[in-house]
Structures are given as structure tokens and as C-alpha cells.
XYZ file of C-alpha atoms in Angstrom:
563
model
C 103.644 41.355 -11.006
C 106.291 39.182 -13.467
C 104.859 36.380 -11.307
C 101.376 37.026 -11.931
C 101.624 37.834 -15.297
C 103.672 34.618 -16.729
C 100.846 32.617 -15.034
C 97.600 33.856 -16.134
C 98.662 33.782 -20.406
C 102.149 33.163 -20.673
C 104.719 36.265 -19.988
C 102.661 38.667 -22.212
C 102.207 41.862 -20.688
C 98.468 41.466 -20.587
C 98.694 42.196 -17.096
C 99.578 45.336 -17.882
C 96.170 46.362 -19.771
C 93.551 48.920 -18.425
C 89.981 48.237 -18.529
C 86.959 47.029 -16.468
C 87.699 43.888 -16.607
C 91.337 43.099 -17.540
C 93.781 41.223 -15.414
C 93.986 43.931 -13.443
C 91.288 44.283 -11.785
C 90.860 41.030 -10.712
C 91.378 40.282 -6.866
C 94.633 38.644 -7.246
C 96.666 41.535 -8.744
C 94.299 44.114 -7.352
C 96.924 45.309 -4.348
C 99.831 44.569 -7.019
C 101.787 47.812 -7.266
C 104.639 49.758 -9.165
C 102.591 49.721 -12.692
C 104.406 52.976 -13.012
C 108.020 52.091 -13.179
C 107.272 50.041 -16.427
C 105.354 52.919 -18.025
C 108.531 54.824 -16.841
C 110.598 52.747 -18.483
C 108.284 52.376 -21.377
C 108.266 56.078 -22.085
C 112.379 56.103 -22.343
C 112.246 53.080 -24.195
C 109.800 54.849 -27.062
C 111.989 57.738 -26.987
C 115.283 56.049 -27.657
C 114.269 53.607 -29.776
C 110.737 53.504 -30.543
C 108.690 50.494 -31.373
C 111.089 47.699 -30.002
C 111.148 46.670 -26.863
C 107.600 44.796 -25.715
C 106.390 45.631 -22.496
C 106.652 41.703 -21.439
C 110.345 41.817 -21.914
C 110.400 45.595 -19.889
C 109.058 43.721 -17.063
C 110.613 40.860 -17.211
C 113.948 42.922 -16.661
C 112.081 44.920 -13.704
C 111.579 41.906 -11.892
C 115.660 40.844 -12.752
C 116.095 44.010 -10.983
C 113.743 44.068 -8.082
C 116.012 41.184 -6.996
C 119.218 42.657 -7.567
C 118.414 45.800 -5.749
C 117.095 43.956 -2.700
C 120.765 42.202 -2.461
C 119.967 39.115 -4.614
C 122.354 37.418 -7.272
C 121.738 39.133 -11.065
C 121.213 36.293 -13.835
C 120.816 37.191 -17.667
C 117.241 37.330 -19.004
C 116.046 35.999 -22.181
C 114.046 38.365 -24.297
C 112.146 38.635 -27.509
C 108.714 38.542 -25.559
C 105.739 39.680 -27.973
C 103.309 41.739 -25.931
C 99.675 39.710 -25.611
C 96.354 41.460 -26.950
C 94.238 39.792 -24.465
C 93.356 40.589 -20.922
C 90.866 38.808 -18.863
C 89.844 38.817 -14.875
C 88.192 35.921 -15.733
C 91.483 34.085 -16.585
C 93.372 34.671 -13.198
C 91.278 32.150 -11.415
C 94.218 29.533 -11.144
C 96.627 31.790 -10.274
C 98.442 29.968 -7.208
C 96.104 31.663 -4.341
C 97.257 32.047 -0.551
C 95.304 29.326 0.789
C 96.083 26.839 -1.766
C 96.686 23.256 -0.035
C 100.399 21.936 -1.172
C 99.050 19.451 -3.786
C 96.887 21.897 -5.575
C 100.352 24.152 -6.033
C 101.899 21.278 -7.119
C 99.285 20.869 -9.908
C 99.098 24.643 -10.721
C 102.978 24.946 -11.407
C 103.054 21.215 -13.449
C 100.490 23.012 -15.547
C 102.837 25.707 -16.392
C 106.059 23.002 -16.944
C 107.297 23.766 -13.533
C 108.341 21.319 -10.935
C 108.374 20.953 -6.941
C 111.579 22.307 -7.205
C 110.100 25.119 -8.993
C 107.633 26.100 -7.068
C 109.862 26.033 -3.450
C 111.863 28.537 -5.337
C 109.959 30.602 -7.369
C 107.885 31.349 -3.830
C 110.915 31.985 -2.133
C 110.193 35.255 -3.879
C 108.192 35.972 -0.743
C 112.092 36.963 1.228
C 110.525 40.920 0.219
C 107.712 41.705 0.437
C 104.308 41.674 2.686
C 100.821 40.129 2.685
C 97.944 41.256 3.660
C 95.889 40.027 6.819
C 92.416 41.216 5.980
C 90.637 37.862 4.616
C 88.114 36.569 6.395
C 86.817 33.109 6.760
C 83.370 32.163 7.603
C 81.270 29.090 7.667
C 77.351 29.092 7.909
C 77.443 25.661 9.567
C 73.949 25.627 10.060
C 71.101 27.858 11.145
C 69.497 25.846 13.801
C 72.371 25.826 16.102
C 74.209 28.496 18.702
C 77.457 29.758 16.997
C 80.732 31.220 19.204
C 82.456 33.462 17.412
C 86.666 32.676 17.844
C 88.877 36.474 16.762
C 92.306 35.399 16.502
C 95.380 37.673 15.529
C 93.419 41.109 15.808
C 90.250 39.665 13.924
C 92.731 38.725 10.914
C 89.701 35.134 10.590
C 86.298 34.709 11.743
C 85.750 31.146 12.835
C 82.326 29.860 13.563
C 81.579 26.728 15.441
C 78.381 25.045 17.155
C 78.700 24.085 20.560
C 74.649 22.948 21.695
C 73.976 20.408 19.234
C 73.906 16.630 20.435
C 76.424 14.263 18.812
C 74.651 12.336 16.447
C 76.079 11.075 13.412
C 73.848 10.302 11.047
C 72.716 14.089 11.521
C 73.199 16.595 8.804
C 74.157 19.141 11.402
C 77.231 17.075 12.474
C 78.065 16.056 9.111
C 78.395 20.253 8.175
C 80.626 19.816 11.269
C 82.408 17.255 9.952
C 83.250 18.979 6.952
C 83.830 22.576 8.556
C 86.199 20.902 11.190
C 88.109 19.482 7.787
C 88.095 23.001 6.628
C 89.655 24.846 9.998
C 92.607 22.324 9.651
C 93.320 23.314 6.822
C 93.028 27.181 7.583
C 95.496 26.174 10.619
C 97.903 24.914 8.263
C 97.694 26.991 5.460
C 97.438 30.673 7.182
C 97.950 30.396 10.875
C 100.972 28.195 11.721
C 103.164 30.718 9.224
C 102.160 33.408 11.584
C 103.441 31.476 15.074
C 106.892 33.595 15.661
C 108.485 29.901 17.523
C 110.699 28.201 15.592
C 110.508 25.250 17.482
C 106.768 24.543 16.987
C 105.485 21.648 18.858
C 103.672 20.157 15.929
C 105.901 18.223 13.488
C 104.298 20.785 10.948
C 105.979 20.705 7.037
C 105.229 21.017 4.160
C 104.617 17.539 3.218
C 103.013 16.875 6.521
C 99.563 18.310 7.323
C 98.158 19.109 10.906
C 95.067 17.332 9.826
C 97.499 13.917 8.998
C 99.264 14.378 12.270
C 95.980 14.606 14.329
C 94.950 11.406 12.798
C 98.346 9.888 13.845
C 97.564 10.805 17.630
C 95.818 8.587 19.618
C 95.410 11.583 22.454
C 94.398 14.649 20.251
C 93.191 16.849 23.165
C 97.188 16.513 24.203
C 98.257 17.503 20.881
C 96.201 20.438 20.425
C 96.968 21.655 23.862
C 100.534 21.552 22.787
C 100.000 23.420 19.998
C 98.102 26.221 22.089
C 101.482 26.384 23.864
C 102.877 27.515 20.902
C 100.396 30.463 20.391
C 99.542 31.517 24.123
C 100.101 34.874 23.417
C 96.461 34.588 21.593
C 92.876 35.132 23.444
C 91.750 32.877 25.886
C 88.873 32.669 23.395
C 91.338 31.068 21.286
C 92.017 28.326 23.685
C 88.371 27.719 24.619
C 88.243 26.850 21.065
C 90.806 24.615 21.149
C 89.231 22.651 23.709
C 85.973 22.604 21.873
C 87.717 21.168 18.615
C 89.495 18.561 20.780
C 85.920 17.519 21.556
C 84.496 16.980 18.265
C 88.473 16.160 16.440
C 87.738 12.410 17.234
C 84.290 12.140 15.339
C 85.480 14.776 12.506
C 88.505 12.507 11.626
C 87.290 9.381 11.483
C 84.534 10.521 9.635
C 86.496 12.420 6.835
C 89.987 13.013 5.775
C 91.673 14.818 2.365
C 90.851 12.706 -0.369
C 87.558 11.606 1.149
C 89.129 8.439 3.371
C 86.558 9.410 6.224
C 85.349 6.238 8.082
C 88.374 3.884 7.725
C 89.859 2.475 11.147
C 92.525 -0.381 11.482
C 89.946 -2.238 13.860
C 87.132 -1.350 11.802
C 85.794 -5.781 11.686
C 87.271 -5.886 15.320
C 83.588 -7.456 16.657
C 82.049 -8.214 12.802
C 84.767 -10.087 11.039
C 87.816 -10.334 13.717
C 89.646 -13.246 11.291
C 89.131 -10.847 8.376
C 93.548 -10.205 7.883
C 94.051 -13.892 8.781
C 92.337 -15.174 6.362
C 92.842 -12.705 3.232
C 96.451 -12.963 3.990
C 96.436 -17.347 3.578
C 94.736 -16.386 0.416
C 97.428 -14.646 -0.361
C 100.266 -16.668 0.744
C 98.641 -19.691 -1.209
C 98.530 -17.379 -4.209
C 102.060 -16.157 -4.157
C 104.014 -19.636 -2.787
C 102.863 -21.260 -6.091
C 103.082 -18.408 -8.400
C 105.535 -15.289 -7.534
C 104.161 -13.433 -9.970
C 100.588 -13.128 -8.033
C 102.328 -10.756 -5.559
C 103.669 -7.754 -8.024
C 99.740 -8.137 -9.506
C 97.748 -7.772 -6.599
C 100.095 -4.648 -5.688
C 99.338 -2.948 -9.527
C 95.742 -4.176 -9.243
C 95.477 -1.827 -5.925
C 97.071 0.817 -7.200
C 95.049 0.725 -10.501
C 91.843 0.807 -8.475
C 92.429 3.562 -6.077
C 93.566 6.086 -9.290
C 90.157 5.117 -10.988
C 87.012 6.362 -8.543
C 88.924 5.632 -5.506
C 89.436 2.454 -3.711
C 85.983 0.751 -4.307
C 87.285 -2.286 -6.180
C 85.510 -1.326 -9.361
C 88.428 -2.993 -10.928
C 86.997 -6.189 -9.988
C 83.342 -6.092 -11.549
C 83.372 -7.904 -15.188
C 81.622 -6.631 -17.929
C 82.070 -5.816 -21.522
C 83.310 -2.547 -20.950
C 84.334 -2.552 -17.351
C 87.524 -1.384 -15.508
C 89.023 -4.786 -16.198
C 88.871 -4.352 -19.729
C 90.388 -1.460 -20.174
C 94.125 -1.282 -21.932
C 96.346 0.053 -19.041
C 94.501 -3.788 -16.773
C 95.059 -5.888 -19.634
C 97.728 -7.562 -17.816
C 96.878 -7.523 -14.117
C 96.776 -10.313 -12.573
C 95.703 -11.817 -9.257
C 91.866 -11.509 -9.653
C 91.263 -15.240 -8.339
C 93.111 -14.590 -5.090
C 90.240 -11.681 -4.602
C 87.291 -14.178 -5.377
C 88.978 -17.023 -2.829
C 89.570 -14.817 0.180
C 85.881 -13.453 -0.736
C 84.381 -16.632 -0.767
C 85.782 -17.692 2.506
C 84.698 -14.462 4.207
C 81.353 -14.827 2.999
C 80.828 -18.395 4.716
C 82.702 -16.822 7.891
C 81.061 -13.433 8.443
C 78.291 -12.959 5.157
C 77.684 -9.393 4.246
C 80.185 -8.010 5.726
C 83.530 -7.449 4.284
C 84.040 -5.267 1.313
C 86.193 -6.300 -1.976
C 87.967 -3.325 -1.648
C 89.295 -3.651 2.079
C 89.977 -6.984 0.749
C 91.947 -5.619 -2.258
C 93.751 -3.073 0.006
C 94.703 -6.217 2.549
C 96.261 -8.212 -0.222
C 98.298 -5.394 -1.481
C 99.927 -5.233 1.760
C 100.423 -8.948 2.708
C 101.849 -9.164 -1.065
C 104.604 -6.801 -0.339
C 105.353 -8.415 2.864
C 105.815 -12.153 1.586
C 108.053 -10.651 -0.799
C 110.564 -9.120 1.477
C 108.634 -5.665 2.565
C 107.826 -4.460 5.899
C 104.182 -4.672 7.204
C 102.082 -2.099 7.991
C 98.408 -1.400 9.459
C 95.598 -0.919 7.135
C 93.074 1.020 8.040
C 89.348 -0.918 6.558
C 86.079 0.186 6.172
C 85.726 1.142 2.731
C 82.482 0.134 0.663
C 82.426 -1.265 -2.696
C 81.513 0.775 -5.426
C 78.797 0.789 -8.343
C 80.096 1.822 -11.297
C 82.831 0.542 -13.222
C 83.850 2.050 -16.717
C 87.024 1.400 -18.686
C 86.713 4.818 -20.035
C 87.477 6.310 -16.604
C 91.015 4.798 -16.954
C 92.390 7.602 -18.896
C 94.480 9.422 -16.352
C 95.718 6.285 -14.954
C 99.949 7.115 -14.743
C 101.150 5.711 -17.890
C 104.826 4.280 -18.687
C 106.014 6.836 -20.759
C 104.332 9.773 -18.772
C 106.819 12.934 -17.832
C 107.554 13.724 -14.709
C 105.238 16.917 -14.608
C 102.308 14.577 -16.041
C 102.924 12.010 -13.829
C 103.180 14.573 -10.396
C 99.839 16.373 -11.783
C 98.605 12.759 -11.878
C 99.420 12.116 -8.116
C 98.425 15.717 -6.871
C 94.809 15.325 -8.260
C 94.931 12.377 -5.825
C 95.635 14.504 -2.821
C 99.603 12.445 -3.067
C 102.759 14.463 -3.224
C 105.935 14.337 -5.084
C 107.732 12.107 -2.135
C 104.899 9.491 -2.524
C 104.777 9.840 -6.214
C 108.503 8.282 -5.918
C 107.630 6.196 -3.136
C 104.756 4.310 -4.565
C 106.346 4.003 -7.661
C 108.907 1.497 -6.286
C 106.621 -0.989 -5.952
C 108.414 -1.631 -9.055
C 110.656 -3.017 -7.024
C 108.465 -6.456 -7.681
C 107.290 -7.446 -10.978
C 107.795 -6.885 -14.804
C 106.751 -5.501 -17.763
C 105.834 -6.213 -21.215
C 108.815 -5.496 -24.017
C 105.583 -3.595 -26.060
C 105.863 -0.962 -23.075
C 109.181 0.101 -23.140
C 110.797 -1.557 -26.972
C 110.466 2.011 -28.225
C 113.190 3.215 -25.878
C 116.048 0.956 -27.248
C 115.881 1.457 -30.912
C 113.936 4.448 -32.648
C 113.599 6.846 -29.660
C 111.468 9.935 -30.180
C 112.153 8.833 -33.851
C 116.029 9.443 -33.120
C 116.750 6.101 -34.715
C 118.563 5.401 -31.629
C 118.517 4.371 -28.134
C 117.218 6.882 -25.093
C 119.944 8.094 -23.965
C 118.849 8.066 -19.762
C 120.085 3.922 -20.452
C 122.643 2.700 -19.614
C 124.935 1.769 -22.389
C 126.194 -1.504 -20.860
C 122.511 -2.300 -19.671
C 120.953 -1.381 -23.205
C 122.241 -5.117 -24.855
C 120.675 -6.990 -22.303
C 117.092 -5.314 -22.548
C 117.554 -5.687 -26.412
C 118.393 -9.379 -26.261
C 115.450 -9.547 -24.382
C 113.407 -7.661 -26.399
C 114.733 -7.789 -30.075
C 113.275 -5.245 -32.434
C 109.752 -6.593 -34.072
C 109.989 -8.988 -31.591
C 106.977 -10.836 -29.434
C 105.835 -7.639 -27.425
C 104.279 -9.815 -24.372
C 107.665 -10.994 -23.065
C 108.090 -9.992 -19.559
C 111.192 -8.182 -18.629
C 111.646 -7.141 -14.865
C 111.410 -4.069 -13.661
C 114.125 -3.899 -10.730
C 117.021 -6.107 -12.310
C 118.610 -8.649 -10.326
C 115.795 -8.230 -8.031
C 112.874 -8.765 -9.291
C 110.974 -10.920 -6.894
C 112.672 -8.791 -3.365
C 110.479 -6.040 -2.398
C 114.165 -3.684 -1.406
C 115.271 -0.472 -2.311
C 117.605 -1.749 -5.562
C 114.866 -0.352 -7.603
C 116.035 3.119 -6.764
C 119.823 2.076 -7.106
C 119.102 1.104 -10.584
C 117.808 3.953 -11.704
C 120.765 5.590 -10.472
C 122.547 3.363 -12.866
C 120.331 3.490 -15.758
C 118.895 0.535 -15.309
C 115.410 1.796 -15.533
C 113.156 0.064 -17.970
C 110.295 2.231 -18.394
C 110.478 5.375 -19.234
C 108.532 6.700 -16.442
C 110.608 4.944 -13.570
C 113.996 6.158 -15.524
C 112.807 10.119 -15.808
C 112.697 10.094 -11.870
C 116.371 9.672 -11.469
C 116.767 12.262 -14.790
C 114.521 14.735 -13.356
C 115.796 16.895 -10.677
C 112.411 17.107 -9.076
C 112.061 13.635 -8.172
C 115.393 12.835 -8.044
C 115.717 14.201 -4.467
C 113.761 11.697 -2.944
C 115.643 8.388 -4.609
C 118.954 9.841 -3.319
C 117.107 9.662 -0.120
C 115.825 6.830 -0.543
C 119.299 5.272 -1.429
C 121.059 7.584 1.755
C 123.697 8.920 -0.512
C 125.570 12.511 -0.617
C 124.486 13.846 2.657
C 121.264 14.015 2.422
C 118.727 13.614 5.311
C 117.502 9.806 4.295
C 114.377 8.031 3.795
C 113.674 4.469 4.702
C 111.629 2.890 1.614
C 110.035 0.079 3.758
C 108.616 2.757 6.006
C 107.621 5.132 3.702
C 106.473 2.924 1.050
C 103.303 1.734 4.154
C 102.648 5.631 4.775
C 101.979 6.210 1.621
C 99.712 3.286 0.401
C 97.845 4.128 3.381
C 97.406 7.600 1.647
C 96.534 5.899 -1.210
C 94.675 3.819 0.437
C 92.078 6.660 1.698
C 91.586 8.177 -1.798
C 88.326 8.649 -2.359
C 86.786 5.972 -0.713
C 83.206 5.277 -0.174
C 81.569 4.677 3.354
C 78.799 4.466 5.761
C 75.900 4.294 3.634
C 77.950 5.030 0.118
C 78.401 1.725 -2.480
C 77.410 -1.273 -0.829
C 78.927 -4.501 0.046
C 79.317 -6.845 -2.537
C 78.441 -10.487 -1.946
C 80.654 -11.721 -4.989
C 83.848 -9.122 -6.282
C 83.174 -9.193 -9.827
C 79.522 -7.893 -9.704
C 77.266 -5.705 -7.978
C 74.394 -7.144 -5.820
């Protein structure tokens, strides 16, 4: 109830109020129960001293309590809570919900100033207490087909599936299927794998892992699902028929679509079209970057800019007046040539065929690896995109962005916290302009001083750099001592408060993202994370946000306009 009510409007008792259509009533809180105790305590409260103690601090205590009782630790509680005067069903529709995929937590806690770290906690809440198994899912996939009807656990879901139509996939029946194949992954992760009593579950399942992600990593999914019906043979046979069913149709569902909207993308997508296609964008590249470093850190920003704006359609490439491009937060990229020349050569080798943005997402990758990184596959097919608007640069992640803006950022992306952090270090390579970060070494949050998260032996260096009122377009680099090595020193700097942005510094000051760069740098016995592996995982993520396909966009014949 505490829970509920400090998310709807703030800790205010409104849940509290009767009516037809107060907080309430709505289906959230409607199996919420001991409403009484508080008007018990209430009552006592009025008698002994009448008029003072709000009903938001009474329950605030109650919850304080519930834990002691139930053989928790005690911890003082705040109080001075005024009691709210408004109550709303209406309002409880972002209440975190049971189904809610990890990312879309992630953004519902940021929006209340509460972290990852937060959120693992706070639903930790769930060591008392019960749930429910009554909801039902259903999908009216289409009316022209058979449907089998799946019970699992009891007839806890209702699963629909068609089983007689032919494969075709242009059709819009198999496109529905696409999309309600999408949707039963994610009821498999979200509500069923909680409910499998092994602890040794087959399927590398966490919480920063999806089954649908680990079905795409599988080159034999009928294995893998069989495995997981291992897991839950205690279930119908119907179950299992199911399973076998889904195996059928997994390989078409997930190429076609993926979270984020990456459906279509394969690593040998130009295998028979354009079979050169990496050889050749990648001696673009190494031209580029042999006679000017700097080419490689711009390419990688350039990516990463494009795939936060519309997805990765290389709208960041068309000119215009008020394109992308020109657009505050691309002022500086750099790199755009390299684009054009590996575009013009394709267009002589295989015309019409290659997209600007698989182009774009190529270079990224052979930029970090002729600067040190590891390589990775990159899965192509995307289509270039039609619209290109520097207003739609807004939410870009900015350099003085706080942690919760810059994880709400990444979660509306379909990214998590761990490739927030990861993604970040391409910082690792390239600078920044003293206008992005000056603010930070003199008049701080108009503190007249330095912010405090730098390093006091580092902070002469980035002045003498960067003098106050001085020429804001000098570059300073981001990963010092390092600037030009794509290794994990970025993350040791930050340690040392050596970060130069505001942005990169918070994630070694903030405890949510702090986790993962001690990971990162293997330190106090935590379970580590290789950056070079990590770091191709997630721009392959990235890489899959939003991206246009089959008969989206189009493909452009030259990058910087549309045909």
C-alpha cells in the first residue's frame, strides 16, 4: 500500500480516499488490503492528540512495521508528510505493473528519482507476500485461421496460436504471428520462468538477459526450447506440443522482429548481393583513420548519435537546413566523408543495394577495432530512413545529464543500465570541447568553485587546458593518457577522478552505475566484465534500435539525401 501510494502522487495518503473513482478502486490497488489498521491507528491518533499526525506519515510507519514484524531490520522514518486532497484511478496507470519488461521499470523508478539499485530493492519487498494467478492473456491473431488453445499452470494464461496457415511472409497473417510470437516471449520471461520451482534452469535466464535475446543467440532453437521444456515437464503435454509449434515458426518470428524493432537484420544479410560489402567499408575506414586518428572516435559518436534519433536509418547523414546534421549536440561530428567514399565505391560494385546505415553501423565497428578494440559481427539489413529533423535531437544523452536522466534515456531505447555504462566508454577514444565541460572547474552549480567528483591533482591540468574565458573549441581527451587506445583506462579514470564530463564522472559517483565500472575494472571481488566483449554486445543492441526494413525507408543511392 506505502508502495503504491508514494508512486501514483508522491507519499500523500491519497490512496487512502473513498470514492468511485479514487486510487482505490483502480485495478492495481484493488486486492490491496489492511486499509483498516491505518484507520485503527488513525482513530487513537485523533484521540490522543487530535489534528497532528497525517495519514501519509501513519502509513508510512505501518509499512516500517510490516517489515519489522515479519523479522526485517527497523530503520527510522522521516515524517512531516502533508496528507494529499487528490485521488484519481486515472493516475495509477504507471504504477510499476507485473508484466512490465525490465527497461520499462527502469524508466518508471528514474521517474520517481530512483535508481537500478532502487528498484532491485524496493521489489525485494515481494520476500512476504503473494500474487495472484488469475490474469489472462489472449491474442486474436487473426480470424481466418484455426487457433489451439495452450492451459498452462491450472489455466493461470490462455495462449492462442495458428497452426494451418502457409508460411508466407509478406502475409499479414504471419506478420500478426510475428508480433504475437514477440509477445509470448515476453510472457515467458516476465510471468512464467518465476513460476519454474528449478533453480538450475537450463536457460541462462536474468534479469538483464531476455529469453527472446538468447533465442536469437542460438543457432538450433528447437534444442533450446526443448531444454527449456525439461525444466517445466511437470506441465501438459499440450504445453510441449506448443513448444514444438513455436520452435517451428521461432526462426521466421526472430529474424523478422526483435525489442526495439531490429527485425530483419542478419550478419550475412549481402552474403549473395554485396559479398565485399565489410571489405570494402572497412579500407574506407582504415584510409580515414591512418591519416587522421581523430576520424575513428567520430564515426563511433556519429553511430551512436543516429541510432538515439529515429533509430539506425542514417538520418544523420542527409544535409539540409534543418537536418540531423545541423543540430547542436552533431555540431562537431566528424567522419561524414568516410560515409560518402565507402558509398560511392559500393554503388559502382553492387548499385542499389547497400544502405548508409549498415554502412554507418560497419564503420563504427571497424573504427573501434583499428584503434585497439576487439571485433565483433554486425548484423546488416537495415534501410535508410526519410526524415531527418534536428528538432528530434532533444533527448539525445547530453554531457551534463544525471545519472537517472541519462538511464531513462537508454531504457526508452530498450538498453539497460550495464550497456548504458558500457557504451559510454567509447569514450575511451576521442575528446571533447573545453565549452562542454569549463563549467565544472571554476563556478560549479554557481559554487564559485570546482566540482568536487575531480580530482584535485587532475583539476590544474584540465584548467591549463581550458583557462577560464578561454577558446571553448579546444579539444581535451576524454580517457587521459589514452586517448587514441580503445582499453578499459576510461573506467580506471573515473575511478580516479579523472572524468571530464560530467556525465562520464557521475557514473563512478553514482552507486547505480558504479557497479558495472568496478566490473569492468575486476576490482573488490566482484564477478567481472570484459569491456571489449561487452562493449560489441551492446552496440549490437544498439545497433537493432528501431531500425527500418523490408519494405520500410529505402535505399539511398547517395548518404546525404533521399532518392
Amino acid at each position: 500500500m506505502f508502495f503504491h501510494d508514494c508512486f501514483i502522487r508522491g507519499c500523500d495518503a491519497s490512496l487512502l480516499l473513498n470514492g468511485k473513482s479514487t486510487e482505490k478502486t483502480a485495478g492495481p490497488n484493488s486486492l490491496l488490503r489492511g486499509f483498516e489498521v491505518i484507520d485503527a491507528a488513525k482513530s487513537k491518533l485523533e484521540a490522543a492528540c487530535p489534528g497532528v499526525v497525517s495519514c501519509a506519515d501513519i502509513l508510512a510507519l505501518a509499512a516500517r512495521d510490516s517489515v519489522v514484524l515479519t523479522g526485517g531490520k527497523s530503520w527510522q522514518v522521516p515524517l512531516g508528510r502533508r496528507d494529499g486532497m487528490v485521488s484519481k484511478a486515472s493516475d495509477t496507470a504507471n504504477l510499476p505493473a507485473f508484466n512490465d519488461p525490465i527497461s520499462v521499470q527502469i524508466k518508471k523508478f528514474a521517474d520517481k528519482g530512483l535508481s537500478t539499485e532502487d528498484m532491485v530493492i524496493l521489489v525485494g519487498g515481494h520476500t512476504i507476500g503473494t500474487a495472484a494467478w488469475n490474469n489472462v492473456i489472449a491474442k486474436d491473431v487473426t480470424k481466418e485461421v484455426s487457433l489451439v488453445t495452450i492451459t498452462l499452470e491450472a489455466s493461470a494464461f490462455i495462449i492462442t496460436y495458428p497452426v494451418n496457415n502457409a508460411i508466407d511472409k509478406e502475409s499479414n497473417e504471419t506478420k500478426k504471428v510475428v508480433a504475437w510470437v514477440k509477445a509470448f516471449i515476453q510472457l515467458v520471461e516476465d510471468e512464467f520462468v518465476p513460476m519454474v520451482p528449478s533453480k538450475n534452469l537450463t536457460l541462462s535466464y536474468s534479469s538483464e538477459s531476455s529469453i527472446e535475446e538468447e533465442l536469437k543467440r542460438k543457432s538450433n532453437t528447437e534444442e533450446l526450447l526443448m531444454k527449456f521444456v525439461k525444466e517445466v515437464s511437470s506441465h501438459s503435454k499440450t504445453f510441449i506440443l506448443f513448444v514444438l509449434l513455436l520452435a517451428t515458426f521461432s526462426t521466421l518470428a526472430l529474424g523478422q522482429t526483435n525489442r526495439g524493432g531490429g527485425g530483419g537484420t542478419r550478419v550475412d544479410f549481402y552474403r549473395s548481393t554485396c559479398p565485399r560489402v565489410e571489405s570494402i567499408v572497412q579500407s574506407a575506414v582504415q584510409s580515414a583513420v591512418r591519416a587522421r586518428s581523430t576520424i575513428a572516435p567520430g564515426l563511433l559518436r556519429m553511430f551512436f548519435h543516429d541510432c538515439f534519433v529515429n533509430g539506425c536509418d542514417a538520418s544523420i547523414l542527409i544535409d539540409g537546413t534543418s537536418a540531423e546534421k545541423t543540430a547542436r549536440p552533431n555540431s562537431l561530428l566528424r567522419g561524414f566523408e568516410v560515409i560518402d567514399a565507402a558509398k560511392s565505391q559500393l554503388e559502382t560494385t553492387c548499385p542499389g543495394v547497400v544502405s548508409c546505415a549498415d554502412i554507418l553501423a560497419l564503420a563504427a565497428r571497424d573504427s573501434v577495432v583499428l584503434t585497439g578494440g576487439r571485433s565483433w559481427q554486425v548484423p546488416l539489413g537495415r534501410r535508410d530512413g526519410l526524415v531527418s529533423r534536428a528538432s528530434d535531437t532533444a533527448n539525445l544523452p547530453a554531457f551534463n545529464d544525471p545519472i537517472s536522466v541519462q538511464i531513462r534515456k537508454f531504457a526508452d531505447k530498450g538498453l539497460n543500465t550495464q550497456d548504458l555504462v558500457t557504451l559510454v566508454g567509447g569514450h575511451t577514444i576521442g575528446t571533447a570541447a573545453c565549452a562542454l565541460f569549463s563549467y565544472r572547474l571554476y563556478n560549479f552549480n554557481n559554487t564559485n568553485g570546482p566540482d568536487p567528483d575531480i580530482n584535485q591533482a587532475f583539476l590544474p591540468q584540465l584548467r591549463a587546458l581550458c583557462p577560464n574565458g578561454g577558446d571553448g573549441t579546444t579539444r581535451v581527451g576524454l580517457d587521459t593518457g589514452s586517448v587514441n587506445r580503445f582499453d578499459n583506462s576510461y573506467y580506471a579514470n573515473l575511478r580516479n577522478g579523472r572524468g571530464v564530463l560530467e556525465s562520464d564522472a557521475k557514473l563512478w559517483s553514482d552507486p547505480t552505475t558504479q557497479r558495472f565500472v568496478q566490473q569492468f575494472l575486476g576490482f573488490r571481488g566482484l564477478l567481472g566484465l570484459r569491456f571489449d566483449v561487452e562493449f560489441g554486445r551492446s552496440m549490437v543492441k544498439m545497433g537493432n534500435v528501431e531500425v527500418k526494413t523490408g519494405t520500410q525507408g529505402e535505399i539511398r543511392r547517395v548518404c546525404t539525401t533521399i532518392n
